[in-house]
PDB file of C-alpha atoms in Angstrom:
ATOM      1  CA  ILE A1356     -28.710  43.614 -13.256  1.00 64.00           C
ATOM      2  CA  TYR A1357     -28.246  41.505 -10.183  1.00 85.00           C
ATOM      3  CA  SER A1358     -29.190  37.946  -9.352  1.00 95.00           C
ATOM      4  CA  GLU A1359     -27.699  35.067  -7.454  1.00 96.00           C
ATOM      5  CA  GLN A1360     -26.899  33.351 -10.761  1.00 97.00           C
ATOM      6  CA  SER A1361     -25.071  36.369 -12.187  1.00 96.00           C
ATOM      7  CA  TYR A1362     -23.179  36.748  -8.899  1.00 98.00           C
ATOM      8  CA  PHE A1363     -22.051  33.106  -8.955  1.00 98.00           C
ATOM      9  CA  ASP A1364     -21.065  33.413 -12.620  1.00 97.00           C
ATOM     10  CA  ILE A1365     -18.935  36.451 -11.786  1.00 97.00           C
ATOM     11  CA  ILE A1366     -17.196  34.866  -8.802  1.00 97.00           C
ATOM     12  CA  TYR A1367     -16.566  31.691 -10.753  1.00 98.00           C
ATOM     13  CA  ASN A1368     -14.827  33.706 -13.455  1.00 97.00           C
ATOM     14  CA  LYS A1369     -13.066  35.973 -10.950  1.00 93.00           C
ATOM     15  CA  THR A1370     -11.913  33.643  -8.172  1.00 95.00           C
ATOM     16  CA  ALA A1371     -13.183  30.077  -8.334  1.00 97.00           C
ATOM     17  CA  SER A1372     -11.710  29.355 -11.760  1.00 97.00           C
ATOM     18  CA  LEU A1373      -8.285  30.481 -10.503  1.00 97.00           C
ATOM     19  CA  LEU A1374      -8.373  28.053  -7.585  1.00 95.00           C
ATOM     20  CA  GLU A1375      -9.837  25.357  -9.807  1.00 97.00           C
ATOM     21  CA  VAL A1376      -6.922  25.678 -12.227  1.00 97.00           C
ATOM     22  CA  SER A1377      -4.453  25.833  -9.344  1.00 94.00           C
ATOM     23  CA  CYS A1378      -5.711  22.502  -8.030  1.00 92.00           C
ATOM     24  CA  GLU A1379      -5.694  21.098 -11.562  1.00 94.00           C
ATOM     25  CA  ILE A1380      -2.054  22.109 -12.014  1.00 94.00           C
ATOM     26  CA  GLY A1381      -1.205  20.509  -8.672  1.00 89.00           C
ATOM     27  CA  VAL A1382      -2.693  17.214  -9.804  1.00 89.00           C
ATOM     28  CA  LEU A1383      -0.991  17.381 -13.207  1.00 92.00           C
ATOM     29  CA  THR A1384       2.327  18.133 -11.519  1.00 91.00           C
ATOM     30  CA  CYS A1385       1.982  15.037  -9.333  1.00 85.00           C
ATOM     31  CA  GLY A1386       1.118  12.905 -12.320  1.00 77.00           C
ATOM     32  CA  ASP A1387      -1.996  11.245 -10.848  1.00 81.00           C
ATOM     33  CA  ILE A1388      -4.712  12.402 -13.219  1.00 89.00           C
ATOM     34  CA  THR A1389      -7.272  10.048 -11.641  1.00 93.00           C
ATOM     35  CA  LYS A1390      -7.887  12.825  -9.082  1.00 91.00           C
ATOM     36  CA  LEU A1391      -8.111  15.628 -11.648  1.00 94.00           C
ATOM     37  CA  GLU A1392     -11.873  16.274 -11.633  1.00 95.00           C
ATOM     38  CA  GLN A1393     -12.112  15.800  -7.889  1.00 95.00           C
ATOM     39  CA  MET A1394      -9.388  18.340  -7.168  1.00 94.00           C
ATOM     40  CA  LYS A1395     -10.779  20.800  -9.706  1.00 96.00           C
ATOM     41  CA  GLU A1396     -14.052  20.612  -7.788  1.00 97.00           C
ATOM     42  CA  VAL A1397     -12.188  21.200  -4.521  1.00 96.00           C
ATOM     43  CA  GLY A1398     -10.614  24.333  -6.001  1.00 95.00           C
ATOM     44  CA  ARG A1399     -13.919  25.547  -7.435  1.00 97.00           C
ATOM     45  CA  ASN A1400     -15.673  25.160  -4.073  1.00 97.00           C
ATOM     46  CA  LEU A1401     -12.802  26.804  -2.202  1.00 96.00           C
ATOM     47  CA  GLY A1402     -12.822  29.719  -4.635  1.00 96.00           C
ATOM     48  CA  ILE A1403     -16.554  30.254  -4.293  1.00 97.00           C
ATOM     49  CA  ALA A1404     -16.384  30.066  -0.492  1.00 97.00           C
ATOM     50  CA  PHE A1405     -13.362  32.395  -0.404  1.00 95.00           C
ATOM     51  CA  GLN A1406     -15.040  35.053  -2.535  1.00 97.00           C
ATOM     52  CA  ILE A1407     -18.324  34.977  -0.627  1.00 97.00           C
ATOM     53  CA  LYS A1408     -16.373  35.320   2.632  1.00 96.00           C
ATOM     54  CA  ASP A1409     -14.418  38.235   1.166  1.00 94.00           C
ATOM     55  CA  ASP A1410     -17.692  39.901   0.173  1.00 96.00           C
ATOM     56  CA  ILE A1411     -19.094  39.369   3.683  1.00 96.00           C
ATOM     57  CA  LEU A1412     -16.006  40.982   5.211  1.00 95.00           C
ATOM     58  CA  ASP A1413     -16.707  44.119   3.179  1.00 95.00           C
ATOM     59  CA  PHE A1414     -19.757  44.600   5.436  1.00 96.00           C
ATOM     60  CA  CYS A1415     -17.978  43.996   8.763  1.00 91.00           C
ATOM     61  CA  LEU A1416     -18.091  46.983  11.052  1.00 79.00           C
ATOM     62  CA  ASP A1417     -15.691  45.565  13.652  1.00 76.00           C
ATOM     63  CA  LYS A1418     -12.797  44.514  11.435  1.00 60.00           C
ATOM     64  CA  THR A1419      -9.282  44.481  12.821  1.00 61.00           C
ATOM     65  CA  ASP A1420      -7.474  45.306   9.586  1.00 64.00           C
ATOM     66  CA  ASP A1421      -7.015  48.673   7.882  1.00 68.00           C
ATOM     67  CA  LYS A1422      -9.102  47.814   4.824  1.00 72.00           C
ATOM     68  CA  PRO A1423     -12.175  50.054   4.822  1.00 81.00           C
ATOM     69  CA  THR A1424     -15.638  48.551   4.682  1.00 92.00           C
ATOM     70  CA  GLY A1425     -18.050  49.330   1.878  1.00 95.00           C
ATOM     71  CA  ASN A1426     -15.617  49.170  -1.029  1.00 95.00           C
ATOM     72  CA  ASP A1427     -18.045  47.065  -3.046  1.00 96.00           C
ATOM     73  CA  ILE A1428     -20.752  49.699  -2.536  1.00 97.00           C
ATOM     74  CA  ARG A1429     -18.305  52.438  -3.531  1.00 97.00           C
ATOM     75  CA  GLU A1430     -17.430  50.455  -6.674  1.00 96.00           C
ATOM     76  CA  LYS A1431     -21.132  49.832  -7.463  1.00 97.00           C
ATOM     77  CA  LYS A1432     -20.770  46.075  -6.991  1.00 96.00           C
ATOM     78  CA  ILE A1433     -23.713  44.029  -5.806  1.00 97.00           C
ATOM     79  CA  THR A1434     -22.398  41.026  -3.918  1.00 98.00           C
ATOM     80  CA  LEU A1435     -24.244  38.113  -2.331  1.00 98.00           C
ATOM     81  CA  PRO A1436     -24.937  39.779   1.043  1.00 98.00           C
ATOM     82  CA  MET A1437     -26.450  42.735  -0.818  1.00 98.00           C
ATOM     83  CA  ILE A1438     -28.464  40.435  -3.107  1.00 98.00           C
ATOM     84  CA  TYR A1439     -29.947  38.725  -0.047  1.00 98.00           C
ATOM     85  CA  PHE A1440     -30.639  42.124   1.525  1.00 98.00           C
ATOM     86  CA  LEU A1441     -32.381  43.407  -1.616  1.00 98.00           C
ATOM     87  CA  GLN A1442     -34.569  40.291  -1.813  1.00 97.00           C
ATOM     88  CA  ASN A1443     -36.163  41.219   1.522  1.00 95.00           C
ATOM     89  CA  LEU A1444     -37.029  44.800   0.597  1.00 97.00           C
ATOM     90  CA  ASN A1445     -40.217  46.180  -0.881  1.00 97.00           C
ATOM     91  CA  VAL A1446     -39.962  47.513  -4.425  1.00 96.00           C
ATOM     92  CA  ASN A1447     -39.622  51.176  -3.423  1.00 98.00           C
ATOM     93  CA  LYS A1448     -36.899  50.561  -0.862  1.00 98.00           C
ATOM     94  CA  ARG A1449     -35.093  48.170  -3.243  1.00 97.00           C
ATOM     95  CA  ASN A1450     -35.106  50.824  -5.983  1.00 97.00           C
ATOM     96  CA  GLU A1451     -33.851  53.418  -3.500  1.00 98.00           C
ATOM     97  CA  VAL A1452     -30.943  51.172  -2.459  1.00 98.00           C
ATOM     98  CA  LEU A1453     -30.098  50.291  -6.062  1.00 98.00           C
ATOM     99  CA  ALA A1454     -30.113  53.977  -7.015  1.00 98.00           C
ATOM    100  CA  PHE A1455     -27.813  54.757  -4.100  1.00 98.00           C
ATOM    101  CA  ILE A1456     -25.369  52.011  -5.122  1.00 98.00           C
ATOM    102  CA  ALA A1457     -25.411  53.231  -8.740  1.00 97.00           C
ATOM    103  CA  ALA A1458     -24.793  56.863  -7.730  1.00 98.00           C
ATOM    104  CA  ASP A1459     -21.405  58.480  -8.309  1.00 97.00           C
ATOM    105  CA  ASP A1460     -21.762  60.869  -5.375  1.00 96.00           C
ATOM    106  CA  LYS A1461     -22.294  58.514  -2.433  1.00 97.00           C
ATOM    107  CA  THR A1462     -21.506  59.914   0.990  1.00 96.00           C
ATOM    108  CA  GLU A1463     -19.550  57.969   3.573  1.00 94.00           C
ATOM    109  CA  GLN A1464     -22.475  58.390   5.958  1.00 96.00           C
ATOM    110  CA  GLY A1465     -24.815  56.873   3.383  1.00 97.00           C
ATOM    111  CA  ILE A1466     -22.467  53.937   2.817  1.00 97.00           C
ATOM    112  CA  GLU A1467     -22.161  53.352   6.561  1.00 95.00           C
ATOM    113  CA  ARG A1468     -25.939  53.552   6.990  1.00 97.00           C
ATOM    114  CA  LEU A1469     -26.470  50.970   4.242  1.00 98.00           C
ATOM    115  CA  ILE A1470     -23.823  48.675   5.742  1.00 97.00           C
ATOM    116  CA  LYS A1471     -25.617  48.885   9.102  1.00 97.00           C
ATOM    117  CA  GLU A1472     -28.942  48.060   7.446  1.00 98.00           C
ATOM    118  CA  VAL A1473     -27.432  45.008   5.782  1.00 98.00           C
ATOM    119  CA  ASN A1474     -25.891  43.947   9.100  1.00 97.00           C
ATOM    120  CA  HIS A1475     -29.234  44.274  10.879  1.00 97.00           C
ATOM    121  CA  SER A1476     -30.873  41.956   8.362  1.00 97.00           C
ATOM    122  CA  ASP A1477     -30.201  38.235   8.046  1.00 97.00           C
ATOM    123  CA  SER A1478     -28.253  38.743   4.801  1.00 98.00           C
ATOM    124  CA  ILE A1479     -24.788  38.248   6.278  1.00 97.00           C
ATOM    125  CA  GLN A1480     -25.876  35.063   8.055  1.00 97.00           C
ATOM    126  CA  LYS A1481     -27.410  33.708   4.841  1.00 98.00           C
ATOM    127  CA  ALA A1482     -24.207  34.421   2.915  1.00 98.00           C
ATOM    128  CA  GLN A1483     -22.147  32.825   5.721  1.00 96.00           C
ATOM    129  CA  LYS A1484     -24.246  29.667   5.330  1.00 97.00           C
ATOM    130  CA  ASP A1485     -23.185  29.635   1.680  1.00 98.00           C
ATOM    131  CA  VAL A1486     -19.528  29.917   2.756  1.00 97.00           C
ATOM    132  CA  GLU A1487     -20.045  26.935   5.019  1.00 95.00           C
ATOM    133  CA  HIS A1488     -21.891  24.993   2.309  1.00 97.00           C
ATOM    134  CA  TYR A1489     -19.124  25.373  -0.282  1.00 97.00           C
ATOM    135  CA  SER A1490     -16.403  24.841   2.321  1.00 96.00           C
ATOM    136  CA  HIS A1491     -18.020  21.615   3.469  1.00 96.00           C
ATOM    137  CA  LYS A1492     -18.319  20.416  -0.120  1.00 97.00           C
ATOM    138  CA  ALA A1493     -14.552  20.919  -0.434  1.00 96.00           C
ATOM    139  CA  ILE A1494     -13.920  19.194   2.910  1.00 96.00           C
ATOM    140  CA  GLU A1495     -15.959  16.156   1.874  1.00 96.00           C
ATOM    141  CA  LEU A1496     -13.859  15.779  -1.261  1.00 95.00           C
ATOM    142  CA  ILE A1497     -10.597  16.207   0.649  1.00 95.00           C
ATOM    143  CA  GLU A1498     -11.433  13.971   3.620  1.00 93.00           C
ATOM    144  CA  ASN A1499     -11.797  10.926   1.357  1.00 85.00           C
ATOM    145  CA  GLU A1500      -8.100  11.113   0.538  1.00 86.00           C
ATOM    146  CA  ASN A1501      -5.314   9.228   2.285  1.00 86.00           C
ATOM    147  CA  GLU A1502      -3.639  11.035   5.149  1.00 91.00           C
ATOM    148  CA  ASN A1503      -0.696  13.082   3.835  1.00 88.00           C
ATOM    149  CA  ILE A1504       0.722  16.583   4.006  1.00 89.00           C
ATOM    150  CA  TYR A1505      -1.331  17.799   1.020  1.00 85.00           C
ATOM    151  CA  ARG A1506      -4.595  16.609   2.531  1.00 89.00           C
ATOM    152  CA  THR A1507      -3.676  18.158   5.890  1.00 94.00           C
ATOM    153  CA  ASN A1508      -2.744  21.496   4.301  1.00 92.00           C
ATOM    154  CA  LEU A1509      -5.901  21.635   2.196  1.00 90.00           C
ATOM    155  CA  LEU A1510      -8.023  21.006   5.300  1.00 94.00           C
ATOM    156  CA  LEU A1511      -6.115  23.746   7.150  1.00 95.00           C
ATOM    157  CA  LEU A1512      -6.760  26.084   4.224  1.00 90.00           C
ATOM    158  CA  VAL A1513     -10.499  25.409   4.359  1.00 91.00           C
ATOM    159  CA  ASP A1514     -10.507  25.920   8.130  1.00 91.00           C
ATOM    160  CA  PHE A1515      -8.684  29.246   7.738  1.00 91.00           C
ATOM    161  CA  LEU A1516     -11.113  30.312   5.045  1.00 85.00           C
ATOM    162  CA  ILE A1517     -14.158  29.676   7.234  1.00 82.00           C
ATOM    163  CA  LYS A1518     -12.704  31.430  10.288  1.00 85.00           C
ATOM    164  CA  ARG A1519     -10.872  34.358   8.713  1.00 86.00           C
ATOM    165  CA  ASN A1520     -11.981  37.812   9.765  1.00 82.00           C
ATOM    166  CA  LYS A1521      -9.902  40.011   7.477  1.00 79.00           C
TER     167      LYS A1521
END
């Protein structure tokens, strides 16, 4: 089953919780636990944004790295760009796409065709808006901090995350 909620639950457990704990450990290491919840939220938002961006990149046809596109389709994973794509389809077409994703014998041509269909919809743009939303939530939490190397590096990390293309 696929839904936005199940997707966000999965990426929280897969990626966001890792960055959340990483930020938590950073705060505990510094000894200033007054920032604990704030930095956990920074990590959570960064993790969500990172994973959505990673899922978007799986649909990029003009990537510069050697990682093939469509791995999520090959692995029968329904990520946020695909969820948005499926929401805009009629029932018959949605069932056809879901059956294709679930199939064990997908062809490379079929995967490429589906990737092109997703790219020609507004699904990638909608998912990119989510990347920006979660990134900006992290930025807002970071920008309130005093100027220091940690703040600067966290802001650079968010900037890299938004702009990365591989």
